[in-house]
Amino acid sequence: EKRYELEQIVLQSAAATMIQSCARRQKAKAKVRGIRDGRMEKMHWAATTIRKQYLMVVEVRRLHELKRRFKADEGAIVVIQRFARGFLVRLRLVKGRTSLLARIEAATNIQKTWRGFLGCRKYESRAEVFYSRPIAAARIQRYWRGSVVRRALRRRRAATARGMFEVARARFYAAQRIQAVARGGQVRHRLRSRKAAVFHRVVLIQRAFRLYLTRKVFWYRARDKQAVVIQRQARRLLVQRRLQQVHQYAAIVQVSYRAHLRHAEGSPKTGEQGPSSSKRRADAARCIQRFWRQHQQQLEQARIWEEWKRDQGW
């Protein structure tokens, strides 16, 4: 019994040590992860600060260089500005003179045209006195023929324009149809690629969620299984203790009953063995039973230990 209790204590201490080591390992991992994240944040902040200071120094140097170059070339810049302003002033003066001459020439042309128009009207009024009827007939004929020609020309132009419009409309409809087909293909391709990307993301999310649910179920199952194993071990321990107590009580009852039988029967008959031989047989039977029960307990303990290691994944 003491050996069995010691083995149970060893098993319980090993299980407690393993649980403590797992908990400490998880706690140490979390602590190391926090320290690593803090160091990474500090390193990022330091790198950002160094880059900011370096860029500031570079920009300040560039600004000083530009100021130095501006001060060195200030005389040349002033000379260039002076020549540019002189050129602009001279150009403005030349444009003013040219515009004045153009206005004078335009006024002269207008006066010449107007005087020629007045002379033509005066000459035509004088000629119409002698050639009014022939000129009127010729003018009417000219106007009529011009109207007929213009009407035919308008019809021809309208027919040509209508044909060109029909051709242009057919081309427009064809181009519109081609554009619609091309844009539809592009949109379908984009939608297909976007749909595939969205479907892939949804599949990844579903897979991750299902994996999380599976791990959770397995964790609950493992916890329940461990609880069942613990309960089974506890119940087996209780049953074994009760069985040992029952065996002890049965042995006590047997010894008492045999002693009572020996006292009730008195001395043994002739040809029968004495009480010493019966006691020896009883002692031998109890010894055999004790060794057999110890052997059975050892086998049971070995089986329980193997099952526990198998459950723990050793």
Short mmCIF file of N, CA and C in Angstrom, two decimals, residues 35-46:
data_model
loop_
_atom_site.label_atom_id
_atom_site.label_comp_id
_atom_site.label_asym_id
_atom_site.label_seq_id
_atom_site.Cartn_x
_atom_site.Cartn_y
_atom_site.Cartn_z
N ILE A 35 8.50 41.99 -24.59
CA ILE A 35 9.81 42.66 -24.62
C ILE A 35 10.25 42.88 -26.06
N ARG A 36 10.05 41.85 -26.94
CA ARG A 36 10.45 41.99 -28.34
C ARG A 36 9.66 43.10 -29.05
N ASP A 37 8.33 43.14 -28.78
CA ASP A 37 7.53 44.20 -29.40
C ASP A 37 7.97 45.58 -28.92
N GLY A 38 8.25 45.70 -27.60
CA GLY A 38 8.72 46.99 -27.09
C GLY A 38 10.03 47.41 -27.71
N ARG A 39 10.95 46.45 -27.86
CA ARG A 39 12.22 46.78 -28.49
C ARG A 39 12.05 47.17 -29.96
N MET A 40 11.16 46.45 -30.65
CA MET A 40 10.92 46.80 -32.06
C MET A 40 10.32 48.20 -32.18
N GLU A 41 9.38 48.55 -31.29
CA GLU A 41 8.82 49.91 -31.33
C GLU A 41 9.89 50.95 -31.06
N LYS A 42 10.76 50.69 -30.06
CA LYS A 42 11.84 51.62 -29.79
C LYS A 42 12.79 51.76 -30.99
N MET A 43 13.09 50.62 -31.63
CA MET A 43 13.97 50.66 -32.80
C MET A 43 13.34 51.42 -33.95
N HIS A 44 12.03 51.22 -34.18
CA HIS A 44 11.34 51.98 -35.24
C HIS A 44 11.34 53.48 -34.93
N TRP A 45 11.07 53.82 -33.65
CA TRP A 45 11.06 55.24 -33.27
C TRP A 45 12.45 55.85 -33.44
N ALA A 46 13.50 55.09 -33.05
CA ALA A 46 14.86 55.60 -33.20
C ALA A 46 15.23 55.77 -34.66
#
